[in-house]
Coordinates of C-alpha atoms and ligand atoms in Angstrom, one line a residue:
X1343 CA 20.2 11.5 -14.2
X1344 CA 21.4 15.0 -13.5
X1345 CA 19.1 18.0 -14.1
X1346 CA 20.2 19.5 -17.5
X1347 CA 22.0 22.8 -17.3
X1348 CA 20.2 24.1 -20.3
X1349 CA 16.8 23.9 -18.7
X1350 CA 14.9 27.3 -18.6
X1351 CA 14.9 29.2 -15.3
X1352 CA 12.0 28.4 -13.1
X1353 CA 9.4 31.0 -12.5
X1354 CA 9.4 30.7 -8.8
X1355 CA 13.2 30.8 -8.5
X1356 CA 13.2 34.0 -10.2
X1357 CA 10.2 35.7 -8.7
X1358 CA 10.2 34.7 -5.1
X1359 CA 13.5 33.2 -4.2
X1360 CA 16.6 35.1 -4.7
X1361 CA 19.4 32.8 -5.9
X1362 CA 21.7 34.3 -3.2
X1363 CA 19.5 32.9 -0.5
X1364 CA 20.5 29.3 -0.9
X1365 CA 19.7 28.4 2.5
X1366 CA 17.2 27.2 4.9
X1367 CA 14.9 30.3 4.4
X1368 CA 14.6 29.3 0.7
X1369 CA 14.0 25.8 1.7
X1370 CA 11.3 26.8 4.0
X1371 CA 9.6 28.9 1.3
X1372 CA 9.8 26.2 -1.2
X1373 CA 8.5 23.6 1.3
X1374 CA 5.6 26.0 2.1
X1375 CA 4.8 26.1 -1.6
X1376 CA 4.8 22.4 -1.9
X1377 CA 2.6 22.1 1.1
X1378 CA 0.1 24.5 -0.3
X1379 CA -0.1 22.4 -3.4
X1380 CA -0.4 19.2 -1.4
X1381 CA -3.0 20.6 0.9
X1382 CA -5.2 21.4 -2.0
X1383 CA -5.2 17.8 -3.0
X1384 CA -4.9 15.6 0.1
X1385 CA -7.4 15.1 2.8
X1386 CA -6.5 17.2 5.9
X1387 CA -5.8 14.1 8.0
X1388 CA -3.4 12.7 5.5
X1389 CA -1.6 15.9 5.2
X1390 CA -1.3 16.4 8.9
X1391 CA 0.0 12.9 9.5
X1392 CA 2.5 12.7 6.7
X1393 CA 3.7 16.1 5.8
X1394 CA 3.4 18.4 8.8
X1395 CA 6.2 16.5 10.6
X1396 CA 8.6 17.1 7.7
X1397 CA 11.2 19.8 8.1
X1398 CA 12.8 21.6 5.1
X1399 CA 16.6 21.7 5.9
X1400 CA 18.2 23.1 2.7
X1401 CA 18.0 24.2 -0.8
X1402 CA 20.8 24.2 -3.3
X1403 CA 20.8 24.1 -7.1
X1404 CA 17.1 23.0 -7.6
X1405 CA 17.4 20.4 -4.9
X1406 CA 15.3 20.7 -1.8
X1407 CA 16.3 18.7 1.2
X1408 CA 13.8 17.7 3.8
X1409 CA 14.1 15.8 6.9
X1410 CA 11.6 13.0 7.6
X1411 CA 11.1 11.8 11.1
X1412 CA 11.9 8.1 10.3
X1413 CA 12.3 5.6 7.5
X1414 CA 8.7 4.8 8.0
X1415 CA 7.6 8.2 6.9
X1416 CA 9.9 7.9 3.9
X1417 CA 8.5 4.6 2.8
X1418 CA 5.0 5.6 3.3
X1419 CA 5.4 9.0 1.4
X1420 CA 7.2 7.3 -1.4
X1421 CA 4.8 4.5 -1.5
X1422 CA 1.7 6.6 -1.5
X1423 CA 2.4 10.1 -2.6
X1424 CA 5.2 10.0 -5.0
X1425 CA 3.2 11.0 -8.1
X1426 CA 1.6 13.9 -6.1
X1427 CA 4.9 15.1 -4.9
X1428 CA 6.3 15.0 -8.3
X1429 CA 3.5 17.1 -9.6
X1430 CA 3.9 19.5 -6.7
X1431 CA 7.6 19.7 -7.4
X1432 CA 6.9 20.4 -11.0
X1433 CA 4.5 23.2 -10.1
X1434 CA 7.0 24.7 -7.5
X1435 CA 10.4 24.2 -8.9
X1436 CA 9.8 23.2 -12.5
X1437 CA 11.0 20.3 -14.4
X1438 CA 14.4 20.1 -12.8
X1439 CA 13.3 20.3 -9.2
X1440 CA 14.6 17.5 -7.0
X1441 CA 13.8 16.3 -3.5
X1442 CA 16.3 14.7 -1.2
X1443 CA 15.0 13.0 1.9
X1444 CA 17.2 12.9 4.9
X1445 CA 16.9 10.6 7.9
X1446 CA 17.6 11.8 11.3
X1447 CA 20.8 10.3 12.6
X1448 CA 19.5 8.2 15.5
X1449 CA 22.7 8.8 17.5
X1450 CA 22.7 12.5 17.1
X1451 CA 20.6 14.5 19.3
X1452 CA 20.0 17.5 17.2
X1453 CA 18.8 15.4 14.2
X1454 CA 20.4 17.7 11.6
X1455 CA 23.3 15.6 10.9
X1456 CA 21.3 13.6 8.6
X1457 CA 22.1 11.1 5.9
X1458 CA 20.4 11.2 2.6
X1459 CA 18.3 8.1 1.7
X1460 CA 17.1 8.9 -1.7
X1461 CA 17.0 11.5 -4.4
X1462 CA 13.8 11.9 -6.2
X1463 CA 14.4 13.5 -9.6
X1464 CA 11.8 15.3 -11.6
X1465 CA 10.7 14.2 -14.1
X1466 CA 11.3 10.6 -13.1
X1467 CA 11.1 8.1 -15.8
X1468 CA 10.9 4.3 -15.6
X1469 CA 13.5 2.9 -13.3
X1470 CA 15.9 0.8 -15.2
X1471 CA 18.3 -1.3 -13.3
X1472 CA 20.8 -3.9 -14.2
X1473 CA 23.0 -2.8 -17.1
X1474 CA 21.5 0.6 -17.3
X1475 CA 21.3 3.2 -14.4
X1476 CA 21.2 3.1 -10.6
X1477 CA 20.8 -0.2 -9.0
X1478 CA 18.8 1.5 -6.2
X1479 CA 15.7 2.1 -8.5
X1480 CA 13.7 -0.4 -6.5
X1481 CA 12.6 0.7 -3.1
X1482 CA 15.3 -0.9 -0.9
X1483 CA 12.8 -2.0 1.7
X1484 CA 10.7 -4.0 -0.6
X1485 CA 12.6 -7.4 -0.4
X1486 CA 11.7 -10.9 0.5
X1487 CA 13.5 -10.7 3.8
X1488 CA 11.3 -7.8 4.9
X1489 CA 8.1 -9.5 3.6
X1490 CA 6.3 -11.4 6.3
X1491 CA 4.8 -14.6 5.3
X1492 CA 1.4 -15.7 6.4
X1493 CA -1.4 -17.9 5.0
X1494 CA -3.0 -15.2 3.0
X1495 CA 0.2 -14.4 1.1
X1496 CA 2.0 -17.7 1.2
X1497 CA 1.2 -18.9 -2.3
X1498 CA 1.9 -15.6 -4.0
X1499 CA 5.2 -15.3 -2.1
X1500 CA 6.3 -18.8 -3.1
X1501 CA 5.4 -18.1 -6.6
X1502 CA 7.3 -14.7 -6.5
X1503 CA 10.3 -16.5 -5.1
X1504 CA 10.3 -19.2 -7.6
X1505 CA 10.2 -16.7 -10.5
X1506 CA 12.9 -14.6 -9.2
X1507 CA 15.2 -17.6 -8.8
X1508 CA 14.7 -18.6 -12.4
X1509 CA 13.1 -15.9 -14.4
X1510 CA 11.5 -16.8 -17.7
X1511 CA 12.2 -20.6 -17.2
X1512 CA 9.3 -21.5 -14.9
X1513 CA 5.8 -22.1 -16.2
X1514 CA 4.7 -19.0 -14.3
X1515 CA 5.0 -16.7 -17.2
X1516 CA 3.4 -14.3 -16.8
X1517 CA 2.9 -14.4 -13.1
X1518 CA 0.1 -12.2 -12.0
X1519 CA -0.6 -11.3 -8.4
X1520 CA -3.8 -9.6 -7.5
X1521 CA -5.5 -8.3 -4.4
X1522 CA -6.8 -5.2 -2.7
X1523 CA -4.9 -2.1 -1.7
X1524 CA -2.1 -2.2 0.8
X1525 CA -1.7 -6.0 0.8
X1526 CA 1.8 -6.2 -0.4
X1527 CA 1.6 -6.5 -4.1
X1528 CA 4.1 -3.8 -4.9
X1529 CA 6.3 -5.1 -2.1
X1530 CA 6.4 -8.6 -3.6
X1531 CA 6.8 -7.3 -7.2
X1532 CA 9.8 -5.2 -6.2
X1533 CA 11.1 -8.2 -4.1
X1534 CA 11.2 -10.2 -7.3
X1535 CA 13.4 -7.5 -8.9
X1536 CA 15.9 -7.4 -6.0
X1537 CA 16.1 -11.1 -5.8
X1538 CA 16.6 -11.6 -9.5
X1539 CA 19.4 -8.9 -9.4
X1540 CA 21.0 -10.7 -6.5
X1541 CA 20.8 -14.1 -8.1
X1542 CA 21.3 -13.1 -11.8
X1543 CA 23.1 -9.8 -11.8
X1544 CA 23.3 -9.6 -15.5
X1545 CA 19.6 -9.7 -15.9
X1546 CA 18.1 -6.4 -16.8
X1547 CA 15.2 -5.6 -14.6
X1548 CA 12.6 -3.1 -15.2
X1549 CA 9.9 -2.1 -12.7
X1550 CA 7.2 0.2 -13.8
X1551 CA 3.7 1.1 -12.8
X1552 CA 1.2 0.9 -15.6
X1553 CA 0.4 4.5 -15.0
X1554 CA 4.1 5.4 -15.7
X1555 CA 4.1 3.0 -18.7
X1556 CA 1.1 4.8 -20.0
X1557 CA 2.7 8.2 -19.4
X1558 CA 5.9 7.2 -21.1
X1559 CA 4.0 5.8 -24.1
X1560 CA 2.0 9.0 -24.5
X1561 CA 5.1 11.1 -24.3
X1562 CA 7.0 8.9 -26.8
X1563 CA 4.2 9.5 -29.3
X1564 CA 4.1 13.2 -28.7
X1565 CA 7.9 13.3 -29.3
X1566 CA 7.7 11.0 -32.2
X1567 CA 9.9 8.5 -30.5
X1568 CA 7.7 5.5 -30.3
X1569 CA 10.4 3.1 -31.6
X1570 CA 12.8 4.2 -28.8
X1571 CA 10.0 3.5 -26.3
X1572 CA 9.3 0.0 -27.6
X1573 CA 13.1 -0.8 -27.9
X1574 CA 13.5 0.2 -24.3
X1575 CA 10.8 -2.0 -23.0
X1576 CA 11.7 -5.0 -25.2
X1577 CA 15.3 -4.9 -24.1
X1578 CA 14.7 -6.3 -20.6
X1579 CA 14.9 -9.7 -19.1
X1580 CA 12.4 -9.2 -16.3
X1581 CA 9.5 -6.8 -16.7
X1582 CA 7.6 -6.0 -13.5
X1583 CA 4.4 -4.0 -14.2
X1584 CA 2.4 -2.8 -11.2
X1585 CA -1.3 -2.1 -11.2
X1586 CA -2.2 -3.2 -14.6
X1587 CA -5.9 -2.2 -13.8
X1588 CA -4.9 1.3 -14.9
X1589 CA -4.5 0.1 -18.4
X1590 CA -8.3 -0.2 -18.5
X1591 CA -9.9 2.1 -20.9
X1592 CA -6.6 3.1 -22.6
X1593 CA -6.7 1.3 -25.9
X1594 CA -3.6 2.5 -27.6
X1595 CA -1.5 1.9 -24.5
X1596 CA -3.0 -1.6 -24.2
X1597 CA -2.1 -2.3 -27.8
X1598 CA 1.4 -1.2 -27.2
X1599 CA 1.6 -3.3 -24.1
X1600 CA 0.2 -6.2 -26.0
X1601 CA 3.1 -6.1 -28.4
X1602 CA 5.7 -5.6 -25.7
X1603 CA 4.2 -8.6 -23.9
X1604 CA 4.3 -10.7 -26.9
X1605 CA 7.9 -9.8 -27.8
X1606 CA 9.2 -10.5 -24.3
X1607 CA 7.2 -13.7 -23.8
X1608 CA 8.4 -15.0 -27.2
X1609 CA 12.0 -14.4 -26.2
X1610 CA 11.5 -16.3 -22.9
X1611 CA 11.7 -13.2 -20.8
X1612 CA 9.9 -13.0 -17.6
X1613 CA 6.8 -10.9 -17.0
X1614 CA 5.3 -10.3 -13.6
X1615 CA 2.1 -8.2 -13.2
X1616 CA 0.0 -7.0 -10.4
X1617 CA -3.6 -6.0 -10.4
X1618 CA -6.4 -5.1 -7.9
X1619 CA -8.7 -7.8 -9.4
X1620 CA -8.4 -11.0 -11.3
X1621 CA -7.9 -10.3 -15.0
X1622 CA -11.3 -11.6 -16.0
X1623 CA -12.9 -8.9 -13.8
X1624 CA -11.0 -6.0 -15.4
X1625 CA -13.8 -4.7 -17.6
X1626 CA -12.5 -2.7 -20.4
X1627 CA -9.3 -4.6 -20.7
X1628 CA -8.7 -6.0 -24.2
X1629 CA -9.7 -9.7 -24.3
X1630 CA -6.3 -10.7 -25.8
X1631 CA -4.6 -9.2 -22.8
X1632 CA -7.0 -10.9 -20.4
X1633 CA -6.3 -14.2 -22.0
X1634 CA -2.5 -13.6 -22.0
X1635 CA -2.5 -12.6 -18.4
X1636 CA -4.0 -16.0 -17.7
X1637 CA -1.2 -18.0 -19.6
X1638 CA 1.1 -18.5 -16.6
X1639 CA 0.1 -18.4 -13.0
X1640 CA -2.6 -16.2 -11.5
X1641 CA -2.6 -16.0 -7.7
X1642 CA -4.2 -13.7 -5.1
X1643 CA -3.0 -12.2 -2.0
X1644 CA -5.5 -11.7 0.8
X1645 CA -5.8 -9.5 4.0
X1646 CA -3.3 -10.5 6.7
X1647 CA -4.8 -12.8 9.4
X1648 CA -4.3 -11.9 13.0
X1649 CA -1.0 -13.7 13.5
X1650 CA 0.5 -12.1 10.5
X1651 CA -0.7 -8.7 11.6
X1652 CA 1.0 -9.2 14.9
X1653 CA 4.2 -10.4 13.3
X1654 CA 4.2 -7.3 10.9
X1655 CA 3.6 -5.0 13.9
X1656 CA 6.4 -6.4 15.8
X1657 CA 8.9 -6.3 12.9
X1658 CA 8.1 -2.7 12.2
X1659 CA 8.3 -1.7 15.8
X1660 CA 11.7 -3.4 15.9
X1661 CA 12.8 -1.6 12.9
X1662 CA 11.7 1.7 14.4
X1663 CA 13.6 0.8 17.6
X1664 CA 10.5 0.9 19.8
X1665 CA 9.3 -1.8 22.1
X1666 CA 5.7 -2.5 22.0
X1667 CA 3.7 -4.1 24.8
X1668 CA 1.8 -7.2 23.6
X1669 CA -1.5 -5.5 24.6
X1670 CA -0.7 -2.6 22.3
X1671 CA 0.2 -5.0 19.4
X1672 CA -3.0 -6.8 20.1
X1673 CA -5.0 -3.5 20.1
X1674 CA -3.5 -2.6 16.8
X1675 CA -4.0 -6.1 15.2
X1676 CA -7.6 -6.1 16.5
X1677 CA -8.5 -2.8 15.0
X1678 CA -6.5 -2.5 11.8
X1679 CA -7.5 -5.6 9.9
X1680 CA -8.1 -4.6 6.4
X1681 CA -4.5 -4.2 5.1
X1682 CA -0.9 -3.8 6.0
X1683 CA -0.7 -0.2 4.9
X1684 CA -3.3 0.9 7.3
X1685 CA -1.7 -1.1 10.0
X1686 CA 1.6 0.6 9.4
X1687 CA -0.1 4.0 9.3
X1688 CA -1.5 3.4 12.7
X1689 CA 1.8 2.3 14.0
X1690 CA 3.6 5.4 12.6
X1691 CA 1.0 7.7 14.1
X1692 CA 1.4 5.9 17.4
X1693 CA 5.2 6.2 17.4
X1694 CA 5.0 9.8 16.3
X1695 CA 2.6 10.6 19.2
X1696 CA 4.8 9.0 21.7
X1697 CA 7.9 10.8 20.6
X1698 CA 6.3 14.1 20.2
X1699 CA 4.7 13.9 23.7
X1700 CA 7.9 12.4 25.1
X1701 CA 5.8 9.7 26.8
X1702 CA 6.0 5.9 27.0
X1703 CA 3.8 3.9 24.7
X1704 CA 0.9 2.7 26.7
X1705 CA -2.5 1.3 25.7
X1706 CA -4.1 4.5 26.7
X1707 CA -1.9 6.5 24.5
X1708 CA -2.6 4.2 21.7
X1709 CA -6.3 4.7 22.2
X1710 CA -6.0 8.4 22.3
X1711 CA -3.7 8.6 19.3
X1712 CA -5.7 6.3 17.2
X1713 CA -9.3 6.8 18.1
X1714 CA -10.2 9.0 15.2
X1715 CA -8.7 6.6 12.7
X1716 CA -10.6 3.7 14.3
X1717 CA -13.8 5.7 14.7
X1718 CA -13.7 6.8 11.1
X1719 CA -13.4 3.2 9.9
X1720 CA -15.8 1.6 12.3
X1721 CA -18.6 4.1 12.4
X1722 CA -19.1 3.6 8.7
X1723 CA -20.2 0.0 9.1
X1724 CA -23.9 -0.4 9.7
X1725 CA -25.5 -3.2 11.4
X1726 CA -27.8 -4.2 8.6
X1727 CA -24.8 -4.8 6.4
X1728 CA -23.2 -7.1 9.1
X1729 CA -26.4 -9.1 9.3
X1730 CA -26.7 -9.3 5.6
X1731 CA -23.2 -10.4 4.9
X1732 CA -23.1 -12.9 7.7
X1733 CA -26.4 -14.3 6.8
X1734 CA -25.5 -14.5 3.1
X1735 CA -22.2 -16.3 3.9
X1736 CA -23.8 -18.9 6.0
X1737 CA -26.8 -19.3 3.7
X1738 CA -29.5 -18.4 6.1
X1739 CA -32.3 -15.7 5.5
X1740 CA -31.2 -12.5 7.3
X1741 CA -34.7 -12.1 9.0
X1742 CA -34.1 -15.2 11.0
X1743 CA -31.2 -13.4 12.8
X1744 CA -33.7 -11.2 14.6
X1745 CA -36.3 -14.0 14.9
X1746 CA -37.1 -16.2 18.0
X1747 CA -36.0 -19.3 16.2
X1748 CA -33.3 -21.2 18.1
X1749 CA -32.0 -24.1 15.9
X1750 CA -28.5 -24.8 16.5
X1751 CA -27.4 -23.5 13.2
X1752 CA -29.3 -20.3 13.3
X1753 CA -28.2 -19.7 16.9
X1754 CA -24.6 -20.0 15.9
X1755 CA -24.9 -17.7 12.9
X1756 CA -26.7 -15.2 15.1
X1757 CA -23.9 -15.2 17.6
X1758 CA -21.4 -14.6 14.9
X1759 CA -23.4 -11.7 13.6
X1760 CA -23.8 -10.3 17.0
X1761 CA -20.1 -10.5 17.7
X1762 CA -19.2 -8.8 14.4
X1763 CA -21.8 -6.1 14.9
X1764 CA -20.3 -5.3 18.3
X1765 CA -16.9 -5.2 16.8
X1766 CA -17.6 -3.3 13.7
X1767 CA -20.5 -0.9 14.3
X1768 CA -19.4 0.9 17.4
X1769 CA -22.9 0.3 18.9
X1770 CA -23.3 -0.7 22.5
X1771 CA -24.1 -4.2 23.8
X1772 CA -27.7 -3.1 24.4
X1773 CA -28.1 -1.4 21.0
X1774 CA -26.7 -4.5 19.3
X1775 CA -29.1 -6.7 21.3
X1776 CA -32.1 -4.7 20.2
X1777 CA -31.4 -5.3 16.5
X1778 CA -31.3 -9.0 17.1
X1779 CA -34.9 -9.4 18.1
X1780 CA -34.7 -7.3 21.4
X1781 CA -32.2 -9.7 23.0
X1782 CA -30.7 -8.6 26.0
X1783 CA -27.1 -7.3 26.5
X1784 CA -25.9 -10.4 28.3
X1785 CA -26.9 -12.5 25.3
X1786 CA -24.6 -10.3 23.1
X1787 CA -21.9 -10.5 25.6
X1788 CA -22.2 -14.3 25.6
X1789 CA -22.1 -14.4 21.8
X1790 CA -18.9 -12.4 21.8
X1791 CA -17.3 -14.8 24.3
X1792 CA -18.4 -17.9 22.3
X1793 CA -17.1 -16.5 19.0
X1794 CA -13.8 -15.8 20.7
X1795 CA -13.5 -19.2 22.0
X1796 CA -14.3 -20.8 18.6
X1797 CA -11.7 -18.5 17.0
X1798 CA -9.1 -19.6 19.4
X1799 CA -9.8 -23.3 19.0
X1800 CA -10.3 -23.4 15.2
X1801 CA -8.0 -21.6 12.8
X1802 CA -10.3 -22.3 9.9
X1803 CA -13.2 -20.6 11.8
X1804 CA -10.9 -17.8 12.7
X1805 CA -10.0 -17.3 9.0
X1806 CA -13.6 -17.4 8.1
X1807 CA -14.3 -14.6 10.6
X1808 CA -11.4 -12.6 9.2
X1809 CA -12.7 -12.9 5.7
X1810 CA -16.2 -11.8 6.8
X1811 CA -14.8 -8.8 8.4
X1812 CA -12.9 -7.7 5.3
X1813 CA -15.9 -8.4 3.2
X1814 CA -18.1 -6.3 5.5
X1815 CA -15.5 -3.4 5.6
X1816 CA -15.0 -3.5 1.9
X1817 CA -18.8 -3.4 1.1
X1818 CA -19.2 -0.5 3.5
X1819 CA -16.9 1.8 1.6
Ligands
LIG2200 P1 -0.2 -2.9 -2.6 O1 0.8 -2.7 -3.6 O2 -0.8 -4.2 -2.5 O3 -1.2 -1.8 -2.5 P2 2.2 -2.5 -0.9 O4 3.0 -3.5 -1.5 O5 2.4 -1.1 -1.3 O6 0.7 -2.9 -1.2 O7 2.1 -2.6 0.7 C1 1.7 -1.6 1.6 C2 2.8 -1.5 2.7 O8 2.6 -2.7 3.5 C3 4.2 -1.5 2.2 O9 4.9 -0.7 3.1 C4 4.6 -2.9 2.4 O10 6.1 -3.0 2.7 C5 3.8 -3.3 3.6 N1 3.6 -4.8 3.5 C6 2.5 -5.4 2.9 N2 2.5 -6.7 3.0 C7 3.6 -6.9 3.8 C8 4.1 -8.2 4.4 N3 3.5 -9.3 4.2 N4 5.1 -8.1 5.2 C9 5.7 -6.9 5.5 N5 5.2 -5.7 4.9 C10 4.2 -5.8 4.1
LIG2201 MG1 0.9 -1.3 -5.1

């Protein structure tokens, strides 16, 4: 899709950037405008981490080229901020504005000899692959071979793989994968797209977020082209719809989606959906859709367990060409437990710190670079919540945790609650002890030790602890 020549001149180009200055100055100015826009929307921390390190390197015919420090940044930005960037581009350059990301050439010291890795066009419509346009519409990183398998995602991954090997012919139609943010739903969904294209190149694959689906639908109505819209969606062999929770509360779009779904399903075409909740819990979703979403296979994807986190960290570190001490991997895996996105964010931050300061990656650098991220997350958890969740999980009254009772069952639950309080609240041994019936700090220390041992010995217990941690963290948001 090239920008059309007939598009009206953009305001900003005319007023502030003389067309003769098609150079880095212009790039700089445009980038500053984009940044202004982004800064107005993003939390300072996010802006500083992801956008400050980017350098504008050129501007030519509505195309701004920027250099990102690494592929990691690119993936992150595209994964998280694409809609924002599109909007910012719109405001800055108008409808034909485009953004090209450049990756530094690792072998080249000055970094300017960069190779483009993607072009983001604006406006971007749904990405059609297969017969239609560019085969690279899917994020090239989101493939099965870059997806790390672990107990919490094994089932979803296996189902995804089965579907991509024989789309439309398994009983998993639709396949719906649900789970919290940053757990790999989009990754798996796009992996299905890649794999289907590899195995059955003639299949037409369409990946779309339900927000974009909604947007496209609304636009098509405005332009009186609803039939073109529905033909387009019904002409695919594999429809991948991300984040269907965004259809909630949009009745007309839901109805259109319902018809699309029926048409495809009847033709034996494969549909795969993701959602942040199981369909039944999507309040405001049409009952008919809820029931259709349950026709095939519904499976969940959970937070990665410790070993999966370690594997993910190591794989990403390798990709980035850095070697990580096991104690640093352990530090990351201990502190970033909720989701993969957060874990990657921490790692990117760490690598950026190390390369900016030109120092080696040490544990103390990791602490320094990440302490605010960790503090932000951990300070939020209060001890009452830990006690409540743990007591609830093991079915004991929360008051007993601070009581003098010492039955074996209560003592064990108390130790778990103490160990988790220590880990999640940021309180000292002494403070934690006080909240558990004024017990002394050695008791808390002992509890932490015991829980560690149980976790090492018993994977099931360890999984329970991980689940409790995510539950506590989720409830504290
Ligand atoms: P979601 O769509 O569930 O919010 P994403 O699919 O966007 O999450 O995943 C967030 C990031 O974490 C992506 O960069 C993705 O590649 C990565 N990721 C998630 N799960 C895994 C995994 N099991 N192995 C490797 N990378 C993963
Ligand atoms: Mg997603």
